[in-house]
CSV table of C-alpha atoms in Angstrom, one decimal:
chain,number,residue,atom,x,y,z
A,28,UNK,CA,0.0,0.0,0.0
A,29,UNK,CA,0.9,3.7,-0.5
A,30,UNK,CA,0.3,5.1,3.0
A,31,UNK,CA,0.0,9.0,4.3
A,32,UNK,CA,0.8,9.1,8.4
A,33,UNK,CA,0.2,12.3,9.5
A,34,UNK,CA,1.2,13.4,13.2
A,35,UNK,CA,0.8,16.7,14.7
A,36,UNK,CA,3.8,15.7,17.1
A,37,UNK,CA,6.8,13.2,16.2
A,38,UNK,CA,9.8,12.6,18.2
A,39,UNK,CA,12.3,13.2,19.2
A,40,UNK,CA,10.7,16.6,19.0
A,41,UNK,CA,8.1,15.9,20.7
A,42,UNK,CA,8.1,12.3,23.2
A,43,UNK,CA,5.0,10.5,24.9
A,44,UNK,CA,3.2,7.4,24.6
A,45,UNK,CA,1.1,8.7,21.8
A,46,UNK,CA,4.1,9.9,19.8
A,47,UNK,CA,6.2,7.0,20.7
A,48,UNK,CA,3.4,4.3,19.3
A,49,UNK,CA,2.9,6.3,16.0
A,50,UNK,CA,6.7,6.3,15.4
A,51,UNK,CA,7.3,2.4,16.0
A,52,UNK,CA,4.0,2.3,13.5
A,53,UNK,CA,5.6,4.0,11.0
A,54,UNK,CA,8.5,1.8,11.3
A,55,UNK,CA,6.8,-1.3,10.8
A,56,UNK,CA,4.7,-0.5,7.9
A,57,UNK,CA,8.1,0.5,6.3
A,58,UNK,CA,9.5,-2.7,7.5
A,59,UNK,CA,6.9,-4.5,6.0
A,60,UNK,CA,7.1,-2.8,2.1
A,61,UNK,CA,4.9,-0.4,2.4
A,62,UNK,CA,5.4,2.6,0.4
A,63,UNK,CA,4.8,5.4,3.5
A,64,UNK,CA,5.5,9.5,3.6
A,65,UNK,CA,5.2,10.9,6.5
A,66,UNK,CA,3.4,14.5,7.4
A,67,UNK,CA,4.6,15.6,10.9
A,68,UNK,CA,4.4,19.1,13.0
A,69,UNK,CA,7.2,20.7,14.8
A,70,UNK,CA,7.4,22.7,17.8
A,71,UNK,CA,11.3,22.8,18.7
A,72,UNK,CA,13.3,22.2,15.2
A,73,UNK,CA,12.7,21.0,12.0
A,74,UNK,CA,16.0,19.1,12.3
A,75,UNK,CA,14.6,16.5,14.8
A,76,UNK,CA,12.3,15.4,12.4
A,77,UNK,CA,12.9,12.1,10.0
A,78,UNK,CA,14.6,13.0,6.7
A,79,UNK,CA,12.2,13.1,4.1
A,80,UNK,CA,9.3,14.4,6.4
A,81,UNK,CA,7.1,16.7,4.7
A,82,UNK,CA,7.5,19.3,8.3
A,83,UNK,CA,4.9,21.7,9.1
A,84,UNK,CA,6.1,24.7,11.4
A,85,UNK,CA,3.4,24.7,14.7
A,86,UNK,CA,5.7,27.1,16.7
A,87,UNK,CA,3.8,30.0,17.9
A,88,UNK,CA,0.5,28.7,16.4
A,89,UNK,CA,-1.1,27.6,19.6
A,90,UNK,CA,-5.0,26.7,18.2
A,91,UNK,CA,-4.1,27.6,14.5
A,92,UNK,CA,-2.2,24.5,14.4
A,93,UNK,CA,-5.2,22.4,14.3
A,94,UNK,CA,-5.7,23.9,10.7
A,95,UNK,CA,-2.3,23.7,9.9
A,96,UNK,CA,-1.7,19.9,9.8
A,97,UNK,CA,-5.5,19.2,7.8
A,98,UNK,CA,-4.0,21.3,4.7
A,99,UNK,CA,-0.7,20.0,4.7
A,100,UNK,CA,-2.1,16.1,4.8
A,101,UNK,CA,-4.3,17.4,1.7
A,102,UNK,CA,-1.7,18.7,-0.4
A,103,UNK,CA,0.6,15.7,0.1
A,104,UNK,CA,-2.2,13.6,-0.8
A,105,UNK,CA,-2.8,15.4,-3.8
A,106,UNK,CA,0.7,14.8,-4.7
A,107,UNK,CA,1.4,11.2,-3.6
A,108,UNK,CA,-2.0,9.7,-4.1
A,109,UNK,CA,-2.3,7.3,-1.2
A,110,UNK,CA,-4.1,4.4,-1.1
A,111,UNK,CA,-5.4,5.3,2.6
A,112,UNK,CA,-3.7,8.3,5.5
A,113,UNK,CA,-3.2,7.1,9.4
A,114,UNK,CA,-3.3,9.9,11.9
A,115,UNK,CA,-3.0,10.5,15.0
A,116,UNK,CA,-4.6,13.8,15.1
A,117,UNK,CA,-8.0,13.8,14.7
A,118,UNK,CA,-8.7,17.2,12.9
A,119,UNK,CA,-6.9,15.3,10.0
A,120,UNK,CA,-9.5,14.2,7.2
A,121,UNK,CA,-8.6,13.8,3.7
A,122,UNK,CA,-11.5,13.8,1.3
A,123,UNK,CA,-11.2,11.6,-0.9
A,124,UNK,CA,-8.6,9.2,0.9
A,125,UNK,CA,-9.7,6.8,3.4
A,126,UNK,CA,-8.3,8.3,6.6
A,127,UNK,CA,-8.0,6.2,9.8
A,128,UNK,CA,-7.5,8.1,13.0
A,129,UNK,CA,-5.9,6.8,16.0
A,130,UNK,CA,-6.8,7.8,19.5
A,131,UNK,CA,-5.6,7.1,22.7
A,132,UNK,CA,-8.1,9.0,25.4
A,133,UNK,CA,-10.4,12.0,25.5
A,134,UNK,CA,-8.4,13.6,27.9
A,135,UNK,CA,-9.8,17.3,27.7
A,136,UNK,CA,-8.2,18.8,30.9
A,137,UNK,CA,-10.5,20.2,33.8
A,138,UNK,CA,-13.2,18.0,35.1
A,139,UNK,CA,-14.3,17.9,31.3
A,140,UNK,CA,-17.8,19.3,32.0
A,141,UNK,CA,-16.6,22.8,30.8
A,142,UNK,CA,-17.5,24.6,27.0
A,143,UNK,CA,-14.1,23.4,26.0
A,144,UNK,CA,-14.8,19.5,26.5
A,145,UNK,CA,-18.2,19.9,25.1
A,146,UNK,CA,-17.0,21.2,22.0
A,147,UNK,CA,-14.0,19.0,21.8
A,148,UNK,CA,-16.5,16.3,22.3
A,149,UNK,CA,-18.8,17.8,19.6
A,150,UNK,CA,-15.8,17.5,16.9
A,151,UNK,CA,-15.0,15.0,18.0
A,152,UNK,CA,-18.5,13.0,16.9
A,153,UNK,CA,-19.2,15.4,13.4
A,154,UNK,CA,-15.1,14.5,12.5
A,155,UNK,CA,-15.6,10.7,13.3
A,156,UNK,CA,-18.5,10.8,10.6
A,157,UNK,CA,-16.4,11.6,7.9
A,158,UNK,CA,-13.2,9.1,8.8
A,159,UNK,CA,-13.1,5.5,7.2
A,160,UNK,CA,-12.0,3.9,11.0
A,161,UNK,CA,-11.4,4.9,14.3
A,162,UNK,CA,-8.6,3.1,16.3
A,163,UNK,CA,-8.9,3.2,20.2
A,164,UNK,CA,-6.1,2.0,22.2
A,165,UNK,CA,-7.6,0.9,24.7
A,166,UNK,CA,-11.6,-0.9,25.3
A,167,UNK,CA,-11.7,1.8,27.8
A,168,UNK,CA,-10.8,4.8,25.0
A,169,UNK,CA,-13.5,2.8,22.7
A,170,UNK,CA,-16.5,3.3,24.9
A,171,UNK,CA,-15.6,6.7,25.7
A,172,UNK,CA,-16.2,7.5,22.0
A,173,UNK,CA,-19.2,5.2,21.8
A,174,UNK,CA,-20.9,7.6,25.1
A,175,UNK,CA,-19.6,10.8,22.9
A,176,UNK,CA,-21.7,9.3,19.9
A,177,UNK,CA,-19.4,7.7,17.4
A,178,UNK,CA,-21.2,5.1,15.7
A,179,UNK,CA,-20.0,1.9,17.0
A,180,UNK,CA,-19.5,0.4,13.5
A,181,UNK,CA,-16.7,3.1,13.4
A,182,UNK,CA,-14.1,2.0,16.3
A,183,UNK,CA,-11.9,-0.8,16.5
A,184,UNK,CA,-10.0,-1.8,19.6
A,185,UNK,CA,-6.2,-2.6,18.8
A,186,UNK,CA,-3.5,-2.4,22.1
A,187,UNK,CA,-0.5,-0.3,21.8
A,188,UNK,CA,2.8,-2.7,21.3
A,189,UNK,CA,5.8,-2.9,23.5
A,190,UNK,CA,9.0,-3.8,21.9
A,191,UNK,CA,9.8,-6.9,24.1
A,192,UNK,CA,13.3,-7.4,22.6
A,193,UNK,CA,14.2,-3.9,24.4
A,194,UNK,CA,12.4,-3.7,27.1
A,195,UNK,CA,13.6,-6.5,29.0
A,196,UNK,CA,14.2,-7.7,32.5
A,197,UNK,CA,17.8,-7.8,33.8
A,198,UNK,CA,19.1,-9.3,36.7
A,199,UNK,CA,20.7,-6.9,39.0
A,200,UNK,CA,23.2,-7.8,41.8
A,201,UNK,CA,21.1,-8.7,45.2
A,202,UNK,CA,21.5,-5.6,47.3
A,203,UNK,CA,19.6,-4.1,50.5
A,204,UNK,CA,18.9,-1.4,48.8
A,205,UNK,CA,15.2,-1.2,46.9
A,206,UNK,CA,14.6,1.2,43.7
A,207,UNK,CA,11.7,3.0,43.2
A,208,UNK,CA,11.6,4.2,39.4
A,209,UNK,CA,8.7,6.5,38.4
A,210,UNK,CA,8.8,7.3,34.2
A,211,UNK,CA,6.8,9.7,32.6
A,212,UNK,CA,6.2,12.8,31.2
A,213,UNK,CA,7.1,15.3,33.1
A,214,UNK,CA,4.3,17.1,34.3
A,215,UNK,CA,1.6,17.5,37.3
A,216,UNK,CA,-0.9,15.3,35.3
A,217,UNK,CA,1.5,12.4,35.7
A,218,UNK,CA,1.8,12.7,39.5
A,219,UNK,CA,5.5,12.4,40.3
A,220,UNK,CA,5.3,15.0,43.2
A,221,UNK,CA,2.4,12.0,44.3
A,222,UNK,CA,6.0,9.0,44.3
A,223,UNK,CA,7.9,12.1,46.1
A,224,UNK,CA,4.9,12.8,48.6
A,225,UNK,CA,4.3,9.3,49.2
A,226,UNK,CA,8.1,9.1,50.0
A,227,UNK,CA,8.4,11.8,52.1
A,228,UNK,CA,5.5,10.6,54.3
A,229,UNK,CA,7.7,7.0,54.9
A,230,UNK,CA,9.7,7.1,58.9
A,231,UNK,CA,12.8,7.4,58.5
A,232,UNK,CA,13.1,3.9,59.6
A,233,UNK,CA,10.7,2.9,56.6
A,234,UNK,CA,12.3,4.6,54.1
A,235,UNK,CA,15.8,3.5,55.4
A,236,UNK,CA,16.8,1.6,52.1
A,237,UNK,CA,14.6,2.9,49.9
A,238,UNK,CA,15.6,5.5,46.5
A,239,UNK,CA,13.6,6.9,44.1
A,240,UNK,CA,14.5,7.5,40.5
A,241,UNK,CA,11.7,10.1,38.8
A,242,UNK,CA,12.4,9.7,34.7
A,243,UNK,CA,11.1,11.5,31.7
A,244,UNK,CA,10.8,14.3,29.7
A,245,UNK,CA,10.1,17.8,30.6
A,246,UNK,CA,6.9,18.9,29.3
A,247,UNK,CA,6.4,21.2,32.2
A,248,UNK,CA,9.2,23.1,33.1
A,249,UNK,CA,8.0,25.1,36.3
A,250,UNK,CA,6.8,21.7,37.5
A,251,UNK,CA,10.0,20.1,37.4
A,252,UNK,CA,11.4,22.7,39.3
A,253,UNK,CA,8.4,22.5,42.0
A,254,UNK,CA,10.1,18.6,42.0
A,255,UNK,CA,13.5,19.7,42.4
A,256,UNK,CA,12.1,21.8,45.4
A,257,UNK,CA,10.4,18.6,46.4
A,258,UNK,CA,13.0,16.5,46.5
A,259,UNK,CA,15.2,18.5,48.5
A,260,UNK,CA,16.7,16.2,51.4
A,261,UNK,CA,15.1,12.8,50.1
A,262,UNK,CA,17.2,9.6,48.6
A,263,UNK,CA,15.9,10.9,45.2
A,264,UNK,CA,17.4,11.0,41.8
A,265,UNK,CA,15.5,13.0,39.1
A,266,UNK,CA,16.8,12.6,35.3
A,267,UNK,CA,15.3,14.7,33.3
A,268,UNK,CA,15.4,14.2,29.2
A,269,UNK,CA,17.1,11.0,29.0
A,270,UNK,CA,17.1,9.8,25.5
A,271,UNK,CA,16.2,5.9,27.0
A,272,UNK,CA,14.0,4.7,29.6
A,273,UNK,CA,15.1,1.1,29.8
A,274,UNK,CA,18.2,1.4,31.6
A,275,UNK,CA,16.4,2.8,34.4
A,276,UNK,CA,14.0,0.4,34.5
A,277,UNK,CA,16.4,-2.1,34.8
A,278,UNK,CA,18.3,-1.0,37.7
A,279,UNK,CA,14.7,-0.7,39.5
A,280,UNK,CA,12.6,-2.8,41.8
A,281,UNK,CA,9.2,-1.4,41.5
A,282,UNK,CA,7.3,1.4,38.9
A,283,UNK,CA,5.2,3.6,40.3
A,284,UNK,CA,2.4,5.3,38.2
A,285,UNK,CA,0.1,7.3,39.9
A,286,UNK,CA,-1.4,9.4,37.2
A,287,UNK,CA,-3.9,12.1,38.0
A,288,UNK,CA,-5.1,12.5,34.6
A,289,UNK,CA,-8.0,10.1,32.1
A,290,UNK,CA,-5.2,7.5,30.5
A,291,UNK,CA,-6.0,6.0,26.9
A,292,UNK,CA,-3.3,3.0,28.1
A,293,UNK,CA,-0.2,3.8,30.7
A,294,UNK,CA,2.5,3.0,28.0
A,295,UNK,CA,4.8,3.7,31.1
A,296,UNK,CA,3.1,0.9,33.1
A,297,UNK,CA,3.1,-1.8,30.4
A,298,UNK,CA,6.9,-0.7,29.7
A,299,UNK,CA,7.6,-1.2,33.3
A,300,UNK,CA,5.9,-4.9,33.1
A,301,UNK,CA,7.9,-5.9,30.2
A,302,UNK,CA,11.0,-5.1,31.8
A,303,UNK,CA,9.9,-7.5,34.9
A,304,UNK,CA,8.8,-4.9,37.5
A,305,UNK,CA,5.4,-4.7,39.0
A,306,UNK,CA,3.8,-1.5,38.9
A,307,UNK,CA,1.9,0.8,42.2
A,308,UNK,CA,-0.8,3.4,40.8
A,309,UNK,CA,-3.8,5.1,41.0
A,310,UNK,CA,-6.7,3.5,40.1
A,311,UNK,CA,-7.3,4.5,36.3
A,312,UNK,CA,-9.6,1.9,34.4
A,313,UNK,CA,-7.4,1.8,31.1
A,314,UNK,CA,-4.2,1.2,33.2
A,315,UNK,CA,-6.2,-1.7,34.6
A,316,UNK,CA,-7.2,-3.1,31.3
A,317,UNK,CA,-3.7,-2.3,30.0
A,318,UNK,CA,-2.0,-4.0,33.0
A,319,UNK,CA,-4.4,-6.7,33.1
A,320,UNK,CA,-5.4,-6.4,36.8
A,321,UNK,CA,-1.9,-7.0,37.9
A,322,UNK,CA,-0.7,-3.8,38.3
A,323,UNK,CA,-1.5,-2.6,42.2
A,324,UNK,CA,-3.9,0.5,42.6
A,325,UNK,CA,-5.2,2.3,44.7
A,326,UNK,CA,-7.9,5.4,44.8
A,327,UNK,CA,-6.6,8.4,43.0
A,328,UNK,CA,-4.9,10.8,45.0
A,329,UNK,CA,-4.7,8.5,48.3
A,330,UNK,CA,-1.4,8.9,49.4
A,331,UNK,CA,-1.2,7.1,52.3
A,332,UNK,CA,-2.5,4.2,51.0
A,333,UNK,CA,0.0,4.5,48.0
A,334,UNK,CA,2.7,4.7,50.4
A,335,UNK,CA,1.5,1.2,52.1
A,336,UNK,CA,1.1,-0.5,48.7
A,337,UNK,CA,4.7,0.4,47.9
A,338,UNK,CA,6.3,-0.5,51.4
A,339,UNK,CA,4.2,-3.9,51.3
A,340,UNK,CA,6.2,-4.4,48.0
A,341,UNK,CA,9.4,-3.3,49.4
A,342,UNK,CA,9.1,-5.3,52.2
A,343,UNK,CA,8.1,-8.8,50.5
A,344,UNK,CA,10.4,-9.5,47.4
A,345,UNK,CA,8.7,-12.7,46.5
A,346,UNK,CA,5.3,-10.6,45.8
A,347,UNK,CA,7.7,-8.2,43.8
A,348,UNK,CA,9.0,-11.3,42.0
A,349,UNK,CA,6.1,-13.0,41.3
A,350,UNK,CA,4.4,-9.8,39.9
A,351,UNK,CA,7.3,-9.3,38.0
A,352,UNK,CA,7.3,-12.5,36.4
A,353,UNK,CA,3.0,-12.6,35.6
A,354,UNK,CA,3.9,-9.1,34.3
A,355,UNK,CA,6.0,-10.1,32.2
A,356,UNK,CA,4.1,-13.3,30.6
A,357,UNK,CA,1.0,-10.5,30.1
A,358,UNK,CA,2.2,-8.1,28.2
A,359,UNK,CA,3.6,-10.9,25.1
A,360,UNK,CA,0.3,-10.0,23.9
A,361,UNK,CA,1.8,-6.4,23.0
A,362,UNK,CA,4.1,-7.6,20.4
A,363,UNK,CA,4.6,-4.9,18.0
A,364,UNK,CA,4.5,-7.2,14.7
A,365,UNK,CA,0.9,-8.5,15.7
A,366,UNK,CA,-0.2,-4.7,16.4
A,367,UNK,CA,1.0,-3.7,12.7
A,368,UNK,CA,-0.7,-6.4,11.5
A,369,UNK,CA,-3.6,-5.7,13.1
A,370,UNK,CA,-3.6,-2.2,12.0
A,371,UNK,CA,-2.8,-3.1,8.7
A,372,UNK,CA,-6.2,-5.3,8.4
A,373,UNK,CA,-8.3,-1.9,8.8
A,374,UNK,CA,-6.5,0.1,6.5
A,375,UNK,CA,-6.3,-2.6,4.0
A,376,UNK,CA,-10.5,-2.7,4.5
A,377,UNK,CA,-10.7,1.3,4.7
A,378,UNK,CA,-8.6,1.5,1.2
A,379,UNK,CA,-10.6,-1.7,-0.4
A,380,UNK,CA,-7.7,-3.4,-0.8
A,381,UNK,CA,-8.8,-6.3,1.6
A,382,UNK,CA,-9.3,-10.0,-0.7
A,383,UNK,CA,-7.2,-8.8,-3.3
């Protein structure tokens, strides 16, 4: 197939979960033959981009840029001629071309009761009308589109991948010491001054042993220095901007992931999982579906009972282990080549191309 991926973000210019997933897509239809350009948005420098990227400028453009990326996928088409356009940006609908639109939550911000959410949720519905597919990443981000009003017929359910080969366990030398890791983006959504709150409020003869690495990439910089505030005096290690996760992972014990925000899937938690670890949270129902019911939650915002659920795992390394290890076995179900494929199915059907 001849295939038109648009993305309003693309790393390294711009890193999440939703970013991340879209470029390993990318890579696999390309891995698999497909003929694939790629349309991306830029907010830092048109250098980080792919070569080859057709790049539109969104610096400075703050809503504008929502119109932006619509008219740049149309005139690539008109150029290229696909056979069918992925995005992961939802203004994004080609007429014309089949266009299949990836989406991982309806996180709005706010309580999402507000004009703002409505009329998100509005475009949301009159855009889905026109797209050839909808792909939610999660059951969870499926039947939040259904309640919006996006005919069912229009959503399919496919799981984000993992790339197992990288994200692996590794053995690190028995010590006394056990390492907290928390990985996300940086910002208050993701609740990392929840891991260093939950910390702090550990005796000192509790936390005696204990560190805690916080990992990601700034996306809020006045947060990140309320967390360097935060950490002040704790057994704390905050590395901000890494260009890879794993190692960190690795050299952990247990992930925390108490997010405060709506998640589509908690990449961060199923990364976590496939490198062996078992994961602490807040309760967040796509997490839970993501995770499978093994990662351990508790009520949103509940910080003393997020500190017990972390220093009952700190205390008992065979519970650790054996989360580690059921993690592990769950999340095989995330590998990347049976996603592609998967995705590959509904664009094949969206284009026509299926039975040929």
């Amino acid at each position: 197939m001849k295939l038109l991926f648009v993305a309003r973000r693309f790393p390294p210019d711009v890193r999440s979960g939703t970013e991340t997933v879209f470029e390993r897509l990318l890579a696999e239809a390309r891995a698999a033959g497909h003929d694939v350009h790629l349309v991306a948005g830029f907010r830092r420098d048109r250098a980080l981009l792919p070569a080859g990227t057709t790049a539109v400028d969104l610096r400075g453009r703050g809503a504008t840029a929502w119109a932006a990326m619509p008219l740049a996928a149309m005139t690539a088409a008109r150029r290229l001629r696909p056979d069918a356009v992925l995005s992961n940006s939802i203004e994004v609908r080609v007429p014309g071309v089949p266009t299949v639109t990836l989406v991982h939550d309806l996180n709005f911000g706010g309580d999402g009761e507000g004009a703002g959410a409505r009329g998100r949720r509005l475009f949301y519905r009159v855009q889905a009308a026109g797209l050839a597919r909808i792909v939610a990443v999660s059951e969870v981000t499926r039947q939040a589109l259904l309640a919006i009003g996006v005919a069912p017929d229009k959503v399919v359910t496919i799981h984000n991948g993992v790339d197992l080969s990288r994200f692996v366990p590794s053995p690190r030398p028995p010590d006394s010491e056990v390492r907290l890791v928390h990985v996300s983006r940086v910002l208050s959504g993701k609740g990392q001054h929840c891991s260093l709150d939950a910390l702090g409020r550990m005796r000192p003869d509790q936390r005696r042993g204990i560190s805690l690495a916080i990992v990601g990439t700034v996306a809020d910089a006045t947060y990140a220095d309320q967390l360097r505030v935060q950490a002040w005096n704790l057994p704390v290690q905050l590395h901000f901007d890494v260009q890879d996760v794993v190692p960190h992972y690795q050299s952990a014990d247990i992930a925390l992931f108490p997010t405060r925000m709506p998640e589509g899937f908690g990449y961060a938690a199923v990364e976590a999982m496939a490198c062996g670890l078992p994961v602490v949270g807040f309760e967040d129902p796509a997490v839970a579906e993501a995770t499978g019911g093994l990662a351990v939650l508790v009520p949103r915002d509940d910080i003393p009972a997020f500190r017990n659920a972390i220093l009952r795992l700190a205390t008992d390394p065979a519970e650790r282990r054996r989360l580690g290890e059921a993690g592990r076995m769950f999340v095989q179900r995330y590998r990347w080549a049976d996603t592609w494929r998967a995705y590959e199915r509904v664009l094949e059907g969206a284009a026509g191309l299926l039975g040929r």
